Amino acid sequence: MAPIQTEKKGVVKFGVIGDTGTANLDQQEVADSLAKICRRDGCDLVLMLGDNFYPEGLKTLEDPLFTKAFLDIYRELKIPFFPVLGNHDVKGNVQAQLYQSRFHRFWNMPNYSYSFETWPVRFHAINTNCHLNAWYRLYQSFDEHSMDNSGKPWNVVFGHHPIYSQGGHGDTDLVQQFIWNVLFEQEVDFYLSGHDHHLNALRKGDSGPYYLVSGAGGAHYRDREDIEDFSTSNAESLFVHRDTGFLWMEIH
């Protein structure tokens, strides 16, 4: 994909939302809050972390849920959105989500996994519904850029399932953690995910990436009675919020 132009050279401002596709008041309130922040502080793009359409993705290219849960909800945000697939999305017609990119200029999903750059950030989108394929594609993405001389960018990886999370689903399995730690941990600055319906910031040790969970863009844990029983994580939890919300990031 061609580099994305930002409002200010060398500065990237973006929103991060996940598990959005409820098409209800909670999703609308999060969207309105994000739009307010973007008007005040600026936004160049938005990352969508999967489960874009509940309960079973899109059925067809003309599915009215695309209008209800995306076009109508985010109509104030006239900036590029970059989605990945969640576990609910793959229950439907995933091609319908890919092909929306041909008809709606703010929806940018060229493939299941893809990368794009807006200096000084290189974004890597992965389809975590198939971990082995996701790691292979991510390895390819890093390998393709290993010989460029443009300086070391910030590397941001985003997918649906967390590596680490102090939520209802918790950490990924130990095999995936091992693969991640061996191949990618030292190359990545931020790993962004959804799946758990809260906001959570974690880090493992004093080095390596920050793991940011933003899975409360429509779904939430507000009414869960078992929150105190949620799993602990192999990473240190720095912040947690169990209601709806989003992330806003600025990198330069």
Coordinates of N, CA and C in Angstrom, one line a residue:
M1 N 0.8 -1.2 0.0 CA 0.0 0.0 0.0 C 0.9 1.2 0.0
A2 N 0.4 2.3 -0.7 CA 1.1 3.6 -0.7 C 1.2 4.2 0.7
P3 N 2.2 4.9 1.0 CA 2.3 5.6 2.3 C 1.1 6.5 2.5
I4 N 0.6 6.6 3.7 CA -0.5 7.5 4.1 C 0.0 8.9 4.5
Q5 N -0.6 9.9 3.9 CA -0.2 11.3 4.2 C -0.8 11.7 5.6
T6 N 0.0 12.3 6.4 CA -0.5 12.8 7.7 C -0.6 14.3 7.7
E7 N -1.4 14.8 8.7 CA -1.6 16.2 8.8 C -0.3 17.0 9.1
K8 N 0.6 16.4 9.9 CA 1.8 17.0 10.3 C 3.0 16.0 9.9
K9 N 3.9 16.4 9.2 CA 5.0 15.6 8.8 C 5.8 15.0 10.0
G10 N 6.0 13.7 10.0 CA 6.8 13.1 11.0 C 6.0 12.8 12.3
V11 N 4.7 13.1 12.3 CA 3.8 12.8 13.4 C 2.6 12.0 13.0
V12 N 2.3 10.9 13.6 CA 1.1 10.1 13.3 C 0.2 10.1 14.5
K13 N -1.1 10.5 14.3 CA -2.1 10.5 15.3 C -3.2 9.5 14.8
F14 N -3.6 8.6 15.7 CA -4.6 7.6 15.2 C -5.4 7.1 16.4
G15 N -6.6 6.7 16.1 CA -7.5 6.0 17.0 C -7.4 4.5 16.9
V16 N -7.7 3.8 17.9 CA -7.7 2.3 17.9 C -8.9 1.8 18.6
I17 N -9.8 1.1 17.8 CA -11.0 0.6 18.3 C -11.2 -0.9 18.0
G18 N -11.7 -1.7 18.8 CA -11.9 -3.1 18.6 C -13.3 -3.6 19.1
D19 N -13.7 -4.7 18.5 CA -15.0 -5.3 19.0 C -16.1 -4.3 18.9
T20 N -16.2 -3.6 17.8 CA -17.1 -2.5 17.6 C -18.5 -2.9 17.1
G21 N -18.6 -4.0 16.4 CA -19.8 -4.1 15.5 C -21.1 -4.5 16.1
T22 N -21.5 -3.8 17.2 CA -22.8 -4.1 17.8 C -23.9 -3.2 17.1
A23 N -23.5 -2.1 16.5 CA -24.5 -1.2 15.9 C -25.5 -0.7 16.9
N24 N -25.1 -0.6 18.2 CA -26.0 -0.1 19.2 C -25.5 1.2 19.8
L25 N -26.2 1.7 20.9 CA -25.8 2.9 21.5 C -24.4 3.0 22.0
D26 N -24.0 1.9 22.6 CA -22.6 1.8 23.1 C -21.6 2.1 22.0
Q27 N -21.7 1.5 20.9 CA -20.8 1.7 19.8 C -20.9 3.2 19.3
Q28 N -22.1 3.7 19.2 CA -22.3 5.1 18.8 C -21.6 6.1 19.8
E29 N -21.8 5.8 21.1 CA -21.2 6.7 22.0 C -19.6 6.7 22.0
V30 N -19.1 5.5 21.8 CA -17.6 5.5 21.6 C -17.2 6.2 20.3
A31 N -17.9 6.0 19.2 CA -17.6 6.7 18.0 C -17.7 8.2 18.1
D32 N -18.7 8.7 18.8 CA -18.8 10.1 19.1 C -17.7 10.7 19.9
S33 N -17.3 9.9 20.9 CA -16.2 10.3 21.7 C -14.9 10.4 20.9
L34 N -14.7 9.4 20.1 CA -13.5 9.4 19.3 C -13.5 10.5 18.3
A35 N -14.6 10.8 17.7 CA -14.7 12.0 16.8 C -14.4 13.3 17.5
K36 N -14.9 13.4 18.7 CA -14.6 14.6 19.5 C -13.1 14.8 19.7
I37 N -12.4 13.7 20.1 CA -11.0 13.8 20.3 C -10.2 14.1 19.0
C38 N -10.7 13.5 17.9 CA -10.1 13.7 16.6 C -10.2 15.2 16.2
R39 N -11.4 15.8 16.5 CA -11.6 17.2 16.1 C -10.7 18.1 17.0
R40 N -10.5 17.7 18.2 CA -9.7 18.5 19.1 C -8.2 18.4 18.9
D41 N -7.7 17.1 18.8 CA -6.3 16.8 18.8 C -5.8 16.3 17.5
G42 N -6.7 15.9 16.5 CA -6.3 15.4 15.2 C -6.2 13.9 15.2
C43 N -6.6 13.4 14.0 CA -6.5 12.0 13.7 C -6.1 11.8 12.2
D44 N -5.1 11.0 12.0 CA -4.8 10.7 10.6 C -5.5 9.4 10.1
L45 N -5.8 8.5 11.0 CA -6.3 7.2 10.6 C -6.9 6.5 11.8
V46 N -7.6 5.4 11.6 CA -8.2 4.6 12.7 C -7.9 3.2 12.4
L47 N -7.4 2.4 13.4 CA -7.2 1.0 13.3 C -8.4 0.3 13.9
M48 N -9.0 -0.7 13.2 CA -10.1 -1.5 13.7 C -9.6 -2.9 14.0
L49 N -9.7 -3.4 15.2 CA -9.1 -4.6 15.7 C -9.9 -5.9 15.6
G50 N -10.9 -5.9 14.8 CA -11.7 -7.1 14.5 C -13.0 -7.2 15.3
D51 N -13.8 -8.2 15.0 CA -15.2 -8.2 15.4 C -15.9 -6.9 15.0
N52 N -15.7 -6.6 13.7 CA -16.2 -5.4 13.1 C -17.8 -5.5 13.0
F53 N -18.3 -6.7 12.9 CA -19.7 -6.9 12.6 C -20.2 -8.1 13.4
Y54 N -21.0 -7.9 14.4 CA -21.6 -9.0 15.2 C -23.0 -9.3 14.6
P55 N -23.4 -10.6 14.8 CA -22.7 -11.7 15.6 C -21.9 -12.6 14.7
E56 N -22.1 -12.5 13.3 CA -21.4 -13.4 12.4 C -20.9 -12.7 11.2
G57 N -20.3 -11.6 11.4 CA -19.7 -10.9 10.2 C -20.7 -10.4 9.2
L58 N -20.3 -10.1 8.0 CA -21.2 -9.8 6.9 C -21.6 -11.0 6.1
K59 N -22.8 -11.0 5.7 CA -23.3 -12.2 4.9 C -23.0 -12.0 3.4
T60 N -23.2 -10.7 2.9 CA -22.9 -10.4 1.5 C -22.3 -9.0 1.4
L61 N -21.9 -8.7 0.2 CA -21.4 -7.3 0.0 C -22.4 -6.2 0.2
E62 N -23.7 -6.6 0.1 CA -24.8 -5.6 0.3 C -25.4 -5.7 1.6
D63 N -24.8 -6.4 2.5 CA -25.4 -6.6 3.9 C -25.6 -5.2 4.5
P64 N -26.8 -4.9 5.0 CA -27.1 -3.6 5.6 C -26.4 -3.4 6.9
L65 N -25.8 -4.4 7.5 CA -25.0 -4.2 8.7 C -23.8 -3.4 8.4
F66 N -23.2 -3.4 7.2 CA -22.1 -2.6 6.9 C -22.4 -1.1 7.1
T67 N -23.6 -0.7 6.6 CA -24.1 0.7 6.8 C -24.4 1.0 8.3
K68 N -25.1 0.1 8.9 CA -25.5 0.3 10.3 C -24.3 0.4 11.3
A69 N -23.3 -0.5 11.1 CA -22.3 -0.7 12.1 C -21.0 0.0 11.7
F70 N -21.0 0.6 10.5 CA -19.8 1.3 10.0 C -20.1 2.7 9.4
L71 N -20.7 2.7 8.3 CA -20.9 4.0 7.6 C -21.7 5.0 8.4
D72 N -22.8 4.5 9.0 CA -23.6 5.5 9.8 C -22.9 5.8 11.1
I73 N -22.3 4.9 11.8 CA -21.7 5.1 13.1 C -20.6 6.0 13.0
Y74 N -19.7 5.9 12.0 CA -18.5 6.7 11.9 C -18.6 7.8 10.9
R75 N -19.7 8.2 10.6 CA -19.9 9.2 9.5 C -19.2 10.5 9.7
E76 N -18.9 10.9 11.0 CA -18.2 12.1 11.2 C -16.7 12.0 11.0
L77 N -16.2 10.8 11.0 CA -14.8 10.5 10.9 C -14.4 10.3 9.4
K78 N -14.1 11.3 8.7 CA -13.8 11.2 7.3 C -12.3 11.0 7.1
I79 N -11.8 9.9 7.7 CA -10.4 9.5 7.6 C -10.3 8.0 7.3
P80 N -9.1 7.5 6.9 CA -9.0 6.1 6.6 C -9.1 5.2 7.8
F81 N -9.9 4.1 7.6 CA -10.0 3.1 8.6 C -9.3 1.8 8.1
F82 N -8.5 1.2 8.9 CA -7.8 0.0 8.5 C -8.2 -1.2 9.5
P83 N -9.1 -2.1 9.0 CA -9.6 -3.2 9.8 C -8.8 -4.5 9.7
V84 N -8.9 -5.3 10.7 CA -8.5 -6.7 10.6 C -9.7 -7.6 10.9
L85 N -9.7 -8.9 10.7 CA -10.8 -9.8 11.0 C -10.7 -10.3 12.4
G86 N -11.9 -10.3 13.0 CA -12.0 -11.0 14.3 C -12.7 -12.3 14.2
N87 N -12.8 -13.1 15.3 CA -13.4 -14.4 15.3 C -14.9 -14.4 14.9
H88 N -15.6 -13.3 15.2 CA -17.0 -13.2 14.8 C -17.1 -12.9 13.3
D89 N -16.1 -12.1 12.8 CA -16.1 -11.8 11.3 C -15.9 -13.0 10.4
V90 N -15.1 -14.0 10.9 CA -14.8 -15.1 10.0 C -16.0 -16.1 10.0
K91 N -17.0 -15.9 10.8 CA -18.2 -16.8 10.8 C -19.0 -16.4 9.6
G92 N -18.8 -15.2 9.0 CA -19.6 -14.8 7.9 C -18.8 -14.8 6.6
N93 N -19.1 -14.0 5.6 CA -18.4 -13.9 4.3 C -17.3 -12.9 4.4
V94 N -16.1 -13.4 4.6 CA -14.9 -12.5 4.8 C -14.6 -11.7 3.6
Q95 N -14.9 -12.3 2.4 CA -14.7 -11.6 1.1 C -15.5 -10.3 1.1
A96 N -16.7 -10.4 1.7 CA -17.5 -9.2 1.7 C -16.9 -8.0 2.4
Q97 N -16.1 -8.3 3.4 CA -15.4 -7.2 4.1 C -14.2 -6.7 3.2
L98 N -13.5 -7.6 2.6 CA -12.4 -7.2 1.8 C -12.8 -6.4 0.6
Y99 N -13.9 -6.8 0.0 CA -14.4 -6.1 -1.2 C -15.0 -4.7 -0.9
Q100 N -15.4 -4.4 0.3 CA -15.9 -3.1 0.7 C -14.8 -2.0 0.3
S101 N -13.5 -2.4 0.3 CA -12.5 -1.4 0.0 C -12.6 -0.9 -1.4
R102 N -13.3 -1.6 -2.3 CA -13.4 -1.1 -3.7 C -14.5 -0.1 -3.8
F103 N -15.4 0.0 -2.8 CA -16.6 0.8 -3.0 C -16.6 1.9 -1.9
H104 N -15.8 1.9 -0.9 CA -15.9 2.8 0.2 C -14.5 3.3 0.5
R105 N -14.2 4.6 0.2 CA -12.8 5.0 0.3 C -12.2 5.1 1.7
F106 N -13.1 5.1 2.7 CA -12.6 5.2 4.1 C -12.3 3.8 4.7
W107 N -12.8 2.7 4.0 CA -12.6 1.4 4.4 C -11.4 0.8 3.7
N108 N -10.3 0.5 4.3 CA -9.1 0.0 3.7 C -8.7 -1.4 4.2
M109 N -9.1 -2.4 3.5 CA -8.7 -3.8 3.9 C -8.3 -4.6 2.7
P110 N -7.1 -4.4 2.2 CA -6.7 -5.0 1.0 C -6.5 -6.5 1.0
N111 N -6.3 -7.0 2.2 CA -6.1 -8.5 2.3 C -6.3 -8.9 3.8
Y112 N -6.2 -10.2 4.1 CA -6.3 -10.6 5.5 C -5.2 -10.1 6.3
S113 N -4.0 -10.1 5.8 CA -2.8 -9.5 6.4 C -2.2 -8.5 5.5
Y114 N -1.7 -7.4 5.9 CA -1.2 -6.4 5.0 C -0.4 -5.4 5.9
S115 N 0.4 -4.6 5.2 CA 1.2 -3.5 5.9 C 1.1 -2.2 5.2
F116 N 1.3 -1.2 5.9 CA 1.4 0.2 5.3 C 2.2 1.1 6.2
E117 N 2.7 2.2 5.6 CA 3.6 3.1 6.3 C 3.1 4.5 6.3
T118 N 3.2 5.2 7.4 CA 3.1 6.6 7.4 C 4.2 7.1 8.4
W119 N 5.2 7.6 7.8 CA 6.5 7.8 8.6 C 6.2 8.7 9.8
P120 N 6.7 8.3 11.0 CA 7.7 7.3 11.2 C 7.2 6.0 11.7
V121 N 6.0 5.6 11.3 CA 5.4 4.3 11.8 C 5.2 3.4 10.6
R122 N 5.5 2.1 10.8 CA 5.1 1.0 9.9 C 4.1 0.2 10.6
F123 N 2.9 0.1 10.0 CA 1.8 -0.7 10.6 C 1.8 -2.1 9.9
H124 N 1.6 -3.1 10.7 CA 1.5 -4.5 10.2 C 0.2 -5.1 10.7
A125 N -0.8 -5.3 9.8 CA -2.1 -5.9 10.1 C -2.0 -7.4 9.9
I126 N -2.5 -8.2 10.9 CA -2.4 -9.6 10.8 C -3.7 -10.3 11.1
N127 N -4.0 -11.4 10.5 CA -5.2 -12.2 10.7 C -4.9 -13.3 11.7
T128 N -5.2 -13.0 13.0 CA -4.9 -13.9 14.1 C -5.8 -15.1 14.2
N129 N -6.8 -15.1 13.3 CA -7.7 -16.3 13.3 C -7.0 -17.5 12.8
C130 N -5.8 -17.3 12.2 CA -4.9 -18.4 11.7 C -3.5 -18.0 12.1
H131 N -3.1 -18.4 13.3 CA -1.9 -17.9 13.9 C -0.6 -18.2 13.0
L132 N -0.5 -19.4 12.5 CA 0.7 -19.8 11.8 C 0.8 -18.9 10.5
N133 N -0.3 -18.7 9.8 CA -0.3 -17.8 8.7 C 0.0 -16.4 9.1
A134 N -0.5 -15.9 10.2 CA -0.3 -14.6 10.7 C 1.2 -14.4 10.9
W135 N 1.8 -15.3 11.6 CA 3.3 -15.2 11.9 C 4.1 -15.2 10.6
Y136 N 3.7 -16.1 9.7 CA 4.4 -16.2 8.4 C 4.3 -14.8 7.6
R137 N 3.1 -14.3 7.6 CA 3.0 -13.0 6.9 C 3.7 -11.9 7.6
L138 N 3.7 -11.9 8.9 CA 4.4 -10.9 9.6 C 5.9 -11.0 9.4
Y139 N 6.4 -12.2 9.4 CA 7.9 -12.4 9.1 C 8.2 -11.9 7.7
Q140 N 7.4 -12.2 6.8 CA 7.6 -11.7 5.4 C 7.6 -10.2 5.4
S141 N 6.7 -9.5 6.1 CA 6.6 -8.1 6.2 C 7.9 -7.5 6.7
F142 N 8.4 -8.1 7.8 CA 9.7 -7.6 8.4 C 10.8 -7.8 7.4
D143 N 10.8 -9.0 6.8 CA 11.9 -9.3 5.9 C 12.0 -8.4 4.7
E144 N 10.8 -8.0 4.2 CA 10.7 -7.1 3.0 C 11.4 -5.8 3.3
H145 N 11.3 -5.3 4.5 CA 11.8 -4.0 4.9 C 13.1 -4.0 5.6
S146 N 13.7 -5.2 5.7 CA 14.9 -5.3 6.5 C 16.1 -4.6 5.9
M147 N 16.1 -4.4 4.5 CA 17.3 -3.9 3.8 C 17.1 -2.4 3.4
D148 N 16.0 -1.8 3.8 CA 15.8 -0.4 3.4 C 16.7 0.5 4.3
N149 N 17.0 1.7 3.8 CA 17.9 2.6 4.4 C 17.2 3.9 4.9
S150 N 15.9 3.8 5.2 CA 15.1 4.9 5.5 C 15.1 5.3 7.0
G151 N 15.9 4.5 7.8 CA 15.9 4.7 9.2 C 15.0 3.7 9.9
K152 N 15.1 3.5 11.1 CA 14.3 2.5 11.8 C 13.0 3.1 12.2
P153 N 11.9 2.7 11.7 CA 10.6 3.2 12.1 C 10.1 2.6 13.4
W154 N 9.0 3.1 13.9 CA 8.3 2.4 15.0 C 7.5 1.3 14.3
N155 N 7.5 0.1 14.8 CA 6.7 -1.0 14.3 C 5.5 -1.2 15.2
V156 N 4.3 -1.1 14.6 CA 3.1 -1.4 15.3 C 2.4 -2.5 14.6
V157 N 2.2 -3.6 15.3 CA 1.4 -4.8 14.9 C 0.1 -4.8 15.5
F158 N -1.0 -5.0 14.6 CA -2.3 -5.1 15.1 C -3.1 -6.2 14.6
G159 N -3.8 -6.9 15.5 CA -4.6 -8.1 15.1 C -5.7 -8.2 16.2
H160 N -6.5 -9.2 16.0 CA -7.7 -9.3 16.9 C -7.3 -9.9 18.2
H161 N -6.6 -11.1 18.2 CA -6.4 -11.8 19.5 C -5.1 -11.3 20.2
P162 N -5.2 -11.1 21.5 CA -4.1 -10.6 22.3 C -3.0 -11.6 22.4
I163 N -1.7 -11.1 22.6 CA -0.7 -12.0 23.1 C -0.8 -12.1 24.6
Y164 N -0.9 -10.9 25.2 CA -1.2 -10.9 26.7 C -2.4 -10.0 27.0
S165 N -3.2 -10.4 27.9 CA -4.4 -9.6 28.3 C -4.9 -10.1 29.7
Q166 N -5.3 -9.2 30.5 CA -5.9 -9.6 31.8 C -7.4 -9.5 31.7
G167 N -7.9 -10.3 30.8 CA -9.4 -10.2 30.5 C -10.0 -11.6 30.5
G168 N -11.2 -11.6 30.0 CA -12.0 -12.9 30.0 C -11.3 -14.0 29.2
H169 N -10.6 -13.6 28.1 CA -9.9 -14.7 27.3 C -8.5 -14.8 27.8
G170 N -7.9 -13.8 28.2 CA -6.5 -13.9 28.7 C -5.5 -14.0 27.7
D171 N -4.3 -14.5 28.1 CA -3.1 -14.6 27.2 C -3.4 -15.7 26.1
T172 N -2.7 -15.5 25.0 CA -2.7 -16.6 24.0 C -1.9 -17.8 24.6
D173 N -2.0 -18.9 23.9 CA -1.4 -20.2 24.5 C 0.1 -20.0 24.5
L174 N 0.8 -20.9 25.2 CA 2.2 -20.8 25.4 C 3.0 -21.0 24.1
V175 N 2.5 -21.9 23.2 CA 3.2 -22.1 21.9 C 3.2 -20.8 21.1
Q176 N 2.1 -20.1 21.1 CA 2.1 -18.8 20.3 C 3.0 -17.8 21.0
Q177 N 3.0 -17.8 22.3 CA 3.8 -16.8 23.1 C 5.3 -17.1 22.7
F178 N 5.7 -18.4 22.7 CA 7.1 -18.8 22.3 C 7.4 -18.3 20.9
I179 N 6.6 -18.6 20.0 CA 6.9 -18.1 18.6 C 7.0 -16.6 18.5
W180 N 6.1 -15.9 19.2 CA 6.1 -14.5 19.2 C 7.5 -14.0 19.8
N181 N 7.8 -14.5 21.0 CA 9.0 -14.1 21.7 C 10.3 -14.3 20.9
V182 N 10.3 -15.4 20.2 CA 11.6 -15.8 19.5 C 11.7 -14.9 18.2
L183 N 10.6 -14.8 17.5 CA 10.7 -14.1 16.2 C 10.5 -12.6 16.1
F184 N 9.6 -12.1 17.0 CA 9.1 -10.8 16.8 C 9.3 -9.8 18.0
E185 N 9.4 -10.3 19.2 CA 9.3 -9.4 20.3 C 10.3 -8.3 20.3
Q186 N 11.5 -8.5 19.8 CA 12.5 -7.4 19.8 C 12.4 -6.5 18.6
E187 N 11.5 -6.8 17.7 CA 11.3 -6.0 16.5 C 10.1 -5.0 16.6
V188 N 9.3 -5.3 17.6 CA 8.0 -4.6 17.6 C 7.9 -3.6 18.8
D189 N 7.3 -2.5 18.6 CA 7.2 -1.5 19.7 C 5.8 -1.6 20.4
F190 N 4.8 -1.8 19.6 CA 3.4 -1.9 20.1 C 2.7 -3.1 19.5
Y191 N 2.0 -3.9 20.3 CA 1.1 -4.9 19.7 C -0.3 -4.6 20.2
L192 N -1.2 -4.3 19.2 CA -2.5 -3.8 19.5 C -3.5 -4.9 19.2
S193 N -4.5 -5.2 20.1 CA -5.4 -6.2 19.9 C -6.8 -5.9 20.6
G194 N -7.8 -6.7 20.2 CA -9.1 -6.6 20.9 C -9.4 -7.9 21.6
H195 N -10.6 -8.5 21.2 CA -11.1 -9.8 21.7 C -11.5 -9.7 23.1
D196 N -10.7 -9.3 24.0 CA -11.2 -9.0 25.4 C -11.9 -7.6 25.4
H197 N -13.0 -7.5 26.0 CA -13.9 -6.3 25.9 C -13.6 -5.3 26.9
H198 N -12.4 -4.9 26.9 CA -11.9 -3.8 27.9 C -10.8 -3.1 27.3
L199 N -10.2 -2.2 28.1 CA -9.0 -1.5 27.7 C -7.9 -2.0 28.7
N200 N -6.7 -2.3 28.2 CA -5.7 -2.9 29.0 C -4.3 -2.6 28.4
A201 N -3.4 -2.1 29.3 CA -2.0 -1.9 28.8 C -1.1 -2.8 29.7
L202 N -0.2 -3.5 29.0 CA 0.6 -4.5 29.6 C 2.0 -4.4 29.0
R203 N 3.0 -4.9 29.8 CA 4.4 -5.0 29.3 C 5.0 -6.1 30.1
K204 N 5.9 -6.9 29.3 CA 6.6 -8.0 29.9 C 8.0 -7.6 30.1
G205 N 8.4 -7.3 31.4 CA 9.8 -6.9 31.6 C 10.0 -5.4 31.3
D206 N 11.2 -5.0 31.4 CA 11.6 -3.6 31.2 C 11.9 -3.2 29.7
S207 N 11.9 -4.2 28.8 CA 12.1 -4.0 27.4 C 11.1 -4.7 26.6
G208 N 11.1 -4.5 25.3 CA 10.1 -5.2 24.5 C 8.9 -4.3 24.3
P209 N 7.9 -4.8 23.6 CA 6.8 -4.0 23.2 C 5.8 -3.8 24.3
Y210 N 5.0 -2.8 24.1 CA 3.8 -2.6 25.0 C 2.6 -3.3 24.3
Y211 N 1.8 -4.0 25.1 CA 0.7 -4.8 24.6 C -0.6 -4.0 25.0
L212 N -1.3 -3.4 24.0 CA -2.4 -2.6 24.3 C -3.7 -3.3 23.8
V213 N -4.6 -3.5 24.7 CA -5.9 -4.2 24.3 C -7.0 -3.1 24.2
S214 N -7.6 -3.0 23.1 CA -8.7 -2.1 22.9 C -9.9 -2.8 22.3
G215 N -10.6 -3.5 23.1 CA -11.7 -4.3 22.6 C -13.1 -3.9 23.2
A216 N -13.2 -2.6 23.4 CA -14.4 -2.1 24.0 C -15.1 -1.0 23.2
G217 N -15.0 -1.1 21.9 CA -15.6 -0.1 21.0 C -17.1 -0.2 20.8
G218 N -17.7 -1.2 21.4 CA -19.1 -1.5 21.3 C -19.5 -2.5 22.3
A219 N -18.7 -3.6 22.3 CA -18.9 -4.7 23.3 C -18.2 -4.2 24.6
H220 N -18.6 -4.8 25.8 CA -18.0 -4.3 27.0 C -18.2 -5.4 28.1
Y221 N -17.4 -5.2 29.2 CA -17.6 -6.1 30.4 C -18.4 -5.5 31.5
R222 N -19.1 -4.4 31.2 CA -19.8 -3.7 32.2 C -20.7 -4.5 33.1
D223 N -21.4 -5.5 32.5 CA -22.4 -6.2 33.3 C -21.9 -7.6 33.7
R224 N -20.6 -7.9 33.5 CA -20.1 -9.2 33.9 C -19.9 -9.3 35.4
E225 N -20.4 -10.4 36.0 CA -20.3 -10.5 37.4 C -19.1 -11.3 37.8
D226 N -18.3 -11.8 36.8 CA -17.1 -12.6 37.2 C -15.8 -11.9 36.9
I227 N -15.9 -10.5 36.8 CA -14.7 -9.8 36.5 C -13.5 -10.1 37.5
E228 N -13.8 -10.3 38.7 CA -12.8 -10.6 39.7 C -12.1 -11.9 39.4
D229 N -12.8 -12.8 38.6 CA -12.2 -14.1 38.3 C -11.4 -14.1 37.0
F230 N -11.3 -12.9 36.4 CA -10.6 -12.9 35.1 C -9.2 -13.4 35.3
S231 N -8.6 -13.9 34.2 CA -7.3 -14.5 34.3 C -6.2 -13.5 34.6
T232 N -5.2 -13.9 35.2 CA -4.0 -13.1 35.3 C -3.2 -13.3 34.1
S233 N -2.1 -12.5 33.9 CA -1.4 -12.5 32.7 C 0.1 -12.7 33.0
N234 N 0.8 -13.3 32.0 CA 2.3 -13.4 32.1 C 3.0 -12.1 32.0
A235 N 2.3 -11.1 31.5 CA 2.8 -9.7 31.5 C 2.2 -8.9 32.6
E236 N 2.9 -7.8 32.9 CA 2.5 -6.9 34.0 C 1.4 -6.0 33.4
S237 N 0.3 -5.9 34.1 CA -0.8 -5.0 33.8 C -0.5 -3.6 34.3
L238 N -0.5 -2.7 33.4 CA -0.2 -1.3 33.8 C -1.4 -0.4 33.9
F239 N -2.5 -0.9 33.3 CA -3.8 -0.1 33.3 C -4.9 -1.0 32.8
V240 N -6.0 -0.9 33.4 CA -7.2 -1.7 32.9 C -8.5 -0.9 33.2
H241 N -9.4 -0.9 32.2 CA -10.7 -0.2 32.3 C -11.7 -1.2 31.7
R242 N -12.7 -1.5 32.5 CA -13.6 -2.6 32.2 C -14.9 -2.2 31.5
D243 N -14.9 -0.9 31.0 CA -16.1 -0.4 30.3 C -15.8 -0.1 28.8
T244 N -16.7 0.5 28.1 CA -16.4 0.9 26.7 C -15.4 2.0 26.6
G245 N -14.7 2.1 25.5 CA -13.7 3.1 25.3 C -12.9 2.8 24.0
F246 N -11.8 3.6 23.8 CA -10.9 3.5 22.7 C -9.6 3.9 23.1
L247 N -8.6 3.7 22.2 CA -7.3 4.3 22.4 C -7.1 5.4 21.4
W248 N -6.3 6.4 21.8 CA -5.8 7.5 20.9 C -4.3 7.5 21.1
M249 N -3.6 7.5 20.0 CA -2.1 7.4 20.1 C -1.5 8.5 19.2
E250 N -0.4 9.0 19.6 CA 0.4 9.9 18.9 C 1.9 9.4 18.9
I251 N 2.5 9.2 17.7 CA 3.8 8.7 17.6 C 4.6 9.7 16.7
H252 N 5.8 10.0 17.2 CA 6.7 10.9 16.4 C 8.1 10.6 16.7

